[in-house]
Tab-separated table of C-alpha atoms in Angstrom:
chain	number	residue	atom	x	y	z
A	6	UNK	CA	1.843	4.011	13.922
A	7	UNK	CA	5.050	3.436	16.103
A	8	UNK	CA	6.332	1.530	13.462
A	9	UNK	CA	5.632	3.746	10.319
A	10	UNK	CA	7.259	6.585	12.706
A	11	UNK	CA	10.872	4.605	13.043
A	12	UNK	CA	10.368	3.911	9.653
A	13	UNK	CA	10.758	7.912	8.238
A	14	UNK	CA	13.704	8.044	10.647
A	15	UNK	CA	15.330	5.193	9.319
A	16	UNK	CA	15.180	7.103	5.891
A	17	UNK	CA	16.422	10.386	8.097
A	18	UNK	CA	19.518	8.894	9.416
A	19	UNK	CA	20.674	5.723	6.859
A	20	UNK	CA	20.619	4.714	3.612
A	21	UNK	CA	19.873	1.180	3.852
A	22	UNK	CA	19.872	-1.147	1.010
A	23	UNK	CA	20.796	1.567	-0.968
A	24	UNK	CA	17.779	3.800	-0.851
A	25	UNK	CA	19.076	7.927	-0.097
A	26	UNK	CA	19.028	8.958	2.821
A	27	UNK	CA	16.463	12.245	3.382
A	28	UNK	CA	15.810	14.886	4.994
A	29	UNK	CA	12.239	14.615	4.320
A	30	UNK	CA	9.894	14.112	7.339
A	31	UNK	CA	6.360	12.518	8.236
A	32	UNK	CA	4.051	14.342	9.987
A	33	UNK	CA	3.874	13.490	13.634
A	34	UNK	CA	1.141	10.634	13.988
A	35	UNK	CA	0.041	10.303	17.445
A	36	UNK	CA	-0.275	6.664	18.958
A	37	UNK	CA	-4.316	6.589	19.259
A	38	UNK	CA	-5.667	4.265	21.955
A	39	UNK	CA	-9.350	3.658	23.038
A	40	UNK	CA	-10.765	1.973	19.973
A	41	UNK	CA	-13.500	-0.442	20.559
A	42	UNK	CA	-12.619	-3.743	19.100
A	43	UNK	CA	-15.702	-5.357	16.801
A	44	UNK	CA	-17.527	-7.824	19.236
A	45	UNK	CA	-16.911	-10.182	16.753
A	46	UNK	CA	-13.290	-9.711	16.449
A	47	UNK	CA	-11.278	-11.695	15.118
A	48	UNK	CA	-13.550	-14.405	13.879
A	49	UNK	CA	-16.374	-13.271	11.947
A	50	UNK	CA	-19.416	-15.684	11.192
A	51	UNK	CA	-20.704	-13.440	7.801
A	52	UNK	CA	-24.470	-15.265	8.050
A	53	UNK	CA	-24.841	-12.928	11.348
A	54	UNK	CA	-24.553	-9.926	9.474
A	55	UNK	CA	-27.429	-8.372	6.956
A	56	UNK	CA	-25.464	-8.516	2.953
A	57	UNK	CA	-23.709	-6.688	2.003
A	58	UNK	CA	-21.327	-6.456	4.893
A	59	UNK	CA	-17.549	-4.727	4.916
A	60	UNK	CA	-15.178	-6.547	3.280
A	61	UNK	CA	-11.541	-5.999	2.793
A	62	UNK	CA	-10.212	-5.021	-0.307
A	63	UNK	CA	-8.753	-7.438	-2.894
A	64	UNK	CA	-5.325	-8.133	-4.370
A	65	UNK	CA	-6.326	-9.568	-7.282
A	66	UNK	CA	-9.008	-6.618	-8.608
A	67	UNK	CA	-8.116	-3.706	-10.148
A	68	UNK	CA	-8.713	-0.012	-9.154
A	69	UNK	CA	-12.498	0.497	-9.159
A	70	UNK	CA	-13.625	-2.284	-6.437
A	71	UNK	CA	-10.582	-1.257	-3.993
A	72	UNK	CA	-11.088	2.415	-4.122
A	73	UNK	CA	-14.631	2.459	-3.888
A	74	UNK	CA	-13.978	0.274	-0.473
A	75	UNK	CA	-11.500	2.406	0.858
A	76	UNK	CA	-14.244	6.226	-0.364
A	77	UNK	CA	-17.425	4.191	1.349
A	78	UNK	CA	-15.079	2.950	4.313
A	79	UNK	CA	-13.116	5.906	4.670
A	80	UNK	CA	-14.335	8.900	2.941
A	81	UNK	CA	-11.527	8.921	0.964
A	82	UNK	CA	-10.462	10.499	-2.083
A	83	UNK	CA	-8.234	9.249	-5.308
A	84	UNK	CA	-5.303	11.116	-3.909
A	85	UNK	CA	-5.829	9.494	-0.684
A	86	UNK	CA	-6.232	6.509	-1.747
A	87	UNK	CA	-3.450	6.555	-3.922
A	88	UNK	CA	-1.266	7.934	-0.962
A	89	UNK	CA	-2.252	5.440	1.629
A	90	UNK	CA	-1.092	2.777	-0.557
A	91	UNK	CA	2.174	3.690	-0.307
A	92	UNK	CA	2.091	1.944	2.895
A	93	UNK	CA	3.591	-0.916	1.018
A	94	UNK	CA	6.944	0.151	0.615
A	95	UNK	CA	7.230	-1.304	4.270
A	96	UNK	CA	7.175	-5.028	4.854
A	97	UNK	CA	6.601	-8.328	2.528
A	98	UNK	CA	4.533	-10.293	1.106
A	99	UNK	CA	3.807	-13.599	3.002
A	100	UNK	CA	2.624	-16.718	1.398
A	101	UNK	CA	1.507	-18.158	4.692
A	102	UNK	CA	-1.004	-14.866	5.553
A	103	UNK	CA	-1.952	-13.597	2.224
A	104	UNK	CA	-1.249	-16.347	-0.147
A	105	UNK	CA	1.403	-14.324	-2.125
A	106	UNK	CA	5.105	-14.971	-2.736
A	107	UNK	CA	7.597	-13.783	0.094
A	108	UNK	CA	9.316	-11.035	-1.714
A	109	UNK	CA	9.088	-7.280	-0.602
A	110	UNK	CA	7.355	-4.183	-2.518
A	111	UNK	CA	10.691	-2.846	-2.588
A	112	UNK	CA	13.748	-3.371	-1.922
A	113	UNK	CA	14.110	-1.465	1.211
A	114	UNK	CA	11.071	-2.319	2.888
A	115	UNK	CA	11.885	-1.360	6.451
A	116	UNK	CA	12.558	2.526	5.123
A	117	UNK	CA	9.584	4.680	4.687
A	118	UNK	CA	10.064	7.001	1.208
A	119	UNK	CA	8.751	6.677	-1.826
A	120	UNK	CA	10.094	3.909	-3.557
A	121	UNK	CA	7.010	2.228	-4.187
A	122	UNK	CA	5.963	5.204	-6.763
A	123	UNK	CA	9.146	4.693	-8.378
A	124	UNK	CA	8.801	0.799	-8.994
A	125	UNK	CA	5.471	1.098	-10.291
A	126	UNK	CA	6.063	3.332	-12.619
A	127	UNK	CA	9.390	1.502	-13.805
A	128	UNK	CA	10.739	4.857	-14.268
A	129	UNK	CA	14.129	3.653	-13.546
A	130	UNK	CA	15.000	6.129	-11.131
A	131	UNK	CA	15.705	4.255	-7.978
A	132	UNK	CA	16.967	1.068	-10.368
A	133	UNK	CA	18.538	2.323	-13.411
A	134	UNK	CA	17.452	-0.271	-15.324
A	135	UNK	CA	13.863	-2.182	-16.384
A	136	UNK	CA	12.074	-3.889	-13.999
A	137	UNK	CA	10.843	-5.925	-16.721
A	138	UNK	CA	7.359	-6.188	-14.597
A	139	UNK	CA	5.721	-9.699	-15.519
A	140	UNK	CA	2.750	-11.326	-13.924
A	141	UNK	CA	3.555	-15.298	-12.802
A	142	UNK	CA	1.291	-17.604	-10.836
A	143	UNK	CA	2.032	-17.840	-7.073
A	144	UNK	CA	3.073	-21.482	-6.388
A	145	UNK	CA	0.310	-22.180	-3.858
A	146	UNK	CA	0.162	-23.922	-0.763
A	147	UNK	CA	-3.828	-24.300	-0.420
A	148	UNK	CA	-4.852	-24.831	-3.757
A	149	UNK	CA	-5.998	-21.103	-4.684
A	150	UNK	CA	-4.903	-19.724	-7.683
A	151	UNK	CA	-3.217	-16.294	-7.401
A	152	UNK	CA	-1.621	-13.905	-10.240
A	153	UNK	CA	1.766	-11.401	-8.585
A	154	UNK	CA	3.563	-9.004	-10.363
A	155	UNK	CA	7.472	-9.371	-10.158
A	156	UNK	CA	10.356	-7.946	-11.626
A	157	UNK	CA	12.596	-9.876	-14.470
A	158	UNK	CA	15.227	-7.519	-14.514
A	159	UNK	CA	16.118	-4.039	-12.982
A	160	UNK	CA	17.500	-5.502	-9.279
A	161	UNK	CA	19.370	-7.789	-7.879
A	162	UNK	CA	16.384	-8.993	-5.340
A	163	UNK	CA	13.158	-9.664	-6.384
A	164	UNK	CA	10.349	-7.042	-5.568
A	165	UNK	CA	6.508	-8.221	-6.158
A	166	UNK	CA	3.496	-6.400	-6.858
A	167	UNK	CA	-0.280	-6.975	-6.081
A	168	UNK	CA	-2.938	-6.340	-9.383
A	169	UNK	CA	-4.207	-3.777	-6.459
A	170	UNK	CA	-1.057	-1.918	-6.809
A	171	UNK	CA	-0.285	-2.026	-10.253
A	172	UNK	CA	-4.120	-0.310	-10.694
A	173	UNK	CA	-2.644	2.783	-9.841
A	174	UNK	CA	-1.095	3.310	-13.087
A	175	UNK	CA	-2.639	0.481	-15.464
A	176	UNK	CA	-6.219	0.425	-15.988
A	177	UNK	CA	-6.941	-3.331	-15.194
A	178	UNK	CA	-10.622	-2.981	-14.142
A	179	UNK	CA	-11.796	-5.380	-17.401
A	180	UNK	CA	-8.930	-6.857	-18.280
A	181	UNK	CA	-8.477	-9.105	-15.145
A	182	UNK	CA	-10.158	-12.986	-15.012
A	183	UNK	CA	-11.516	-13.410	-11.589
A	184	UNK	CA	-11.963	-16.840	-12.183
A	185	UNK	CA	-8.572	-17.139	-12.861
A	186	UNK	CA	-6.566	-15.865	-9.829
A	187	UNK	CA	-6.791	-12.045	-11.411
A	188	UNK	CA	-4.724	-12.985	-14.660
A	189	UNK	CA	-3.869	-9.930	-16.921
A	190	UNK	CA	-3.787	-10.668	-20.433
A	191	UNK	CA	-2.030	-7.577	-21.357
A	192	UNK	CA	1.760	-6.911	-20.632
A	193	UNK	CA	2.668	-4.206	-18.207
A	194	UNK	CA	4.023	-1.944	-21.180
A	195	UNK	CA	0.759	-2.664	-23.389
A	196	UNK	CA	-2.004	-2.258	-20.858
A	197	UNK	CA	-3.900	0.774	-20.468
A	198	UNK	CA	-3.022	3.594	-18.382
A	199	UNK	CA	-5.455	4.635	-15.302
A	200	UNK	CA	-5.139	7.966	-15.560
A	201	UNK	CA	-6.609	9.391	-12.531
A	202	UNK	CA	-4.238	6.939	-10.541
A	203	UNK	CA	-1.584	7.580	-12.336
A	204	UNK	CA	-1.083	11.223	-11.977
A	205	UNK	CA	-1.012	10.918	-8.648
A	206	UNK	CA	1.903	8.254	-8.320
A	207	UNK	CA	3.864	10.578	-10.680
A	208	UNK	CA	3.342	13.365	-8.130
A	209	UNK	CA	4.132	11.586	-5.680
A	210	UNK	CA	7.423	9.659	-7.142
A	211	UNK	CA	8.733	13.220	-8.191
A	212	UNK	CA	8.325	14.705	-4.680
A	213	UNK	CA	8.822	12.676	-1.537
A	214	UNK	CA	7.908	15.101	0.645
A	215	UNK	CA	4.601	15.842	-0.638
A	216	UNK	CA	3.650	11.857	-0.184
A	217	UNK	CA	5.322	11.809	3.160
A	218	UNK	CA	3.044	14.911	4.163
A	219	UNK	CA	-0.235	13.225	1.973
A	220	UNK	CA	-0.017	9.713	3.770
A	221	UNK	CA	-0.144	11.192	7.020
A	222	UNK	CA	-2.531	13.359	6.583
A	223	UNK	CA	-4.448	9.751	5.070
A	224	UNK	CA	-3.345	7.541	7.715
A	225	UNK	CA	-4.809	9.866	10.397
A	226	UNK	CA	-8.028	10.055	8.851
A	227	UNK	CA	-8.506	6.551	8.519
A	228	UNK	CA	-7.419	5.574	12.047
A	229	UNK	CA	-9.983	8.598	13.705
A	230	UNK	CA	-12.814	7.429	11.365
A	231	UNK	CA	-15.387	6.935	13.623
A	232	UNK	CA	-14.165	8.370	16.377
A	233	UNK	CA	-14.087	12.034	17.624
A	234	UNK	CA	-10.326	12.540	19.227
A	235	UNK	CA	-11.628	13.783	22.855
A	236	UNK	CA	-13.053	10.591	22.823
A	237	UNK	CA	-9.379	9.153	22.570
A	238	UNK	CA	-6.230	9.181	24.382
A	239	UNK	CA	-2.702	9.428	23.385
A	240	UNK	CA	0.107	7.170	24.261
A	241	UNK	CA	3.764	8.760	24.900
A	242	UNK	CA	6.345	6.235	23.412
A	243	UNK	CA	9.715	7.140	23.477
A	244	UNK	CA	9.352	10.576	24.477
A	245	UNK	CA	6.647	11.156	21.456
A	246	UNK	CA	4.092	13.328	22.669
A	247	UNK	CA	1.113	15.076	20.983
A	248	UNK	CA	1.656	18.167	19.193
A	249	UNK	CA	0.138	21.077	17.878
């Protein structure tokens, strides 16, 4: 929470690695404490548990299996599930916790905007040129296979993409071999569009605002799921307090 808060000013007060500075603003997001950890936190022995239990969603599927997570999990939406995965235009991939490359979604990844809409699409906005969007194997360290999305073209840096992301806009949901690290067959410009996703990202990628406003609206839901806010308190950080 504290972070994705510095984030939105970072994209208030700087334009770092080029992105535009804004004027566009997150809603506030108080810093929730008194969540009960799972007892069996952080090491969960699955044969304890009656089948099907919770799982996380998966980089390598398409849109179906993750959004269905994130509606049963959640209660969410398309739009909200489209808007809460805008998340990812903060941070990096991390071969040695996910398994995937070490590039970011975007180029700036420390500045929370929109970008991410914009790379997806390969509109060309934010990079004037093609991304050129190709799927490569990830050179793996513990001998599973994996499938990224990268850019050939478009930016100086490389940027990456999960099959989870790319789902927003391509529909991917039979075209992806499981048994072979979530390979697409199809090329990024030949692949079906998802078009419930896909309006969505548009929306947002035209108007920052309007995701800015939409993931925080997401990211509050899913952190209170569960819980009833009386039964919470709020941490002050920085002279953040709650507000109306």
């Amino acid at each position: 929470t504290i972070a994705i808060q510095y984030s939105n000013q970072l994209s208030m007060t700087s334009d770092l690695h080029g992105s535009l500075k804004t004027n566009d603003s997150l809603p506030y997001l108080p810093f929730y404490i008194g969540r009960t950890d799972c007892s069996a936190s952080p090491d969960v022995n699955t044969d304890n548990y009656p089948t099907p239990f919770k799982q996380f969603p998966d980089a390598l599927k398409g849109w179906t299996h993750n959004y269905n997570l994130f509606q049963d999990s959640f209660g969410f939406d398309e739009q909200e599930y489209t808007a809460i995965l805008g998340a990812h235009t903060l941070g990096r991939l991390q071969k040695e916790n996910s398994g995937y490359g070490s590039a970011p979604w975007v180029e700036a990844w420390d500045v929370l905007d929109n970008e991410f809409y914009h790379l997806i699409l390969d509109d060309k906005v934010t990079t004037r040129r093609a991304l050129n969007w190709t799927q490569f194997e990830v050179n793996s360290t513990d001998n599973v296979t994996r499938h990224e999305w990268r850019n050939t073209g478009g930016l100086g840096k490389p940027v990456a993409m999960l099959n989870a992301d790319m789902a927003l806009v391509l529909d991917l949901d039979n075209e992806l071999d499981e048994n072979n690290g979530g390979k697409c067959p199809c090329l990024y410009g030949d692949c079906g569009a998802n078009e419930i996703g896909k309006q969505y990202v548009q929306n947002y990628a035209d108007d920052n605002q309007l995701w800015l406003t939409d993931f925080g609206a997401a990211f509050r839901k899913m952190i209170l799921i569960g819980y009833d806010v009386s039964d919470m308190d709020i941490l002050a950080i920085d002279g953040y307090t709650e507000r109306a």
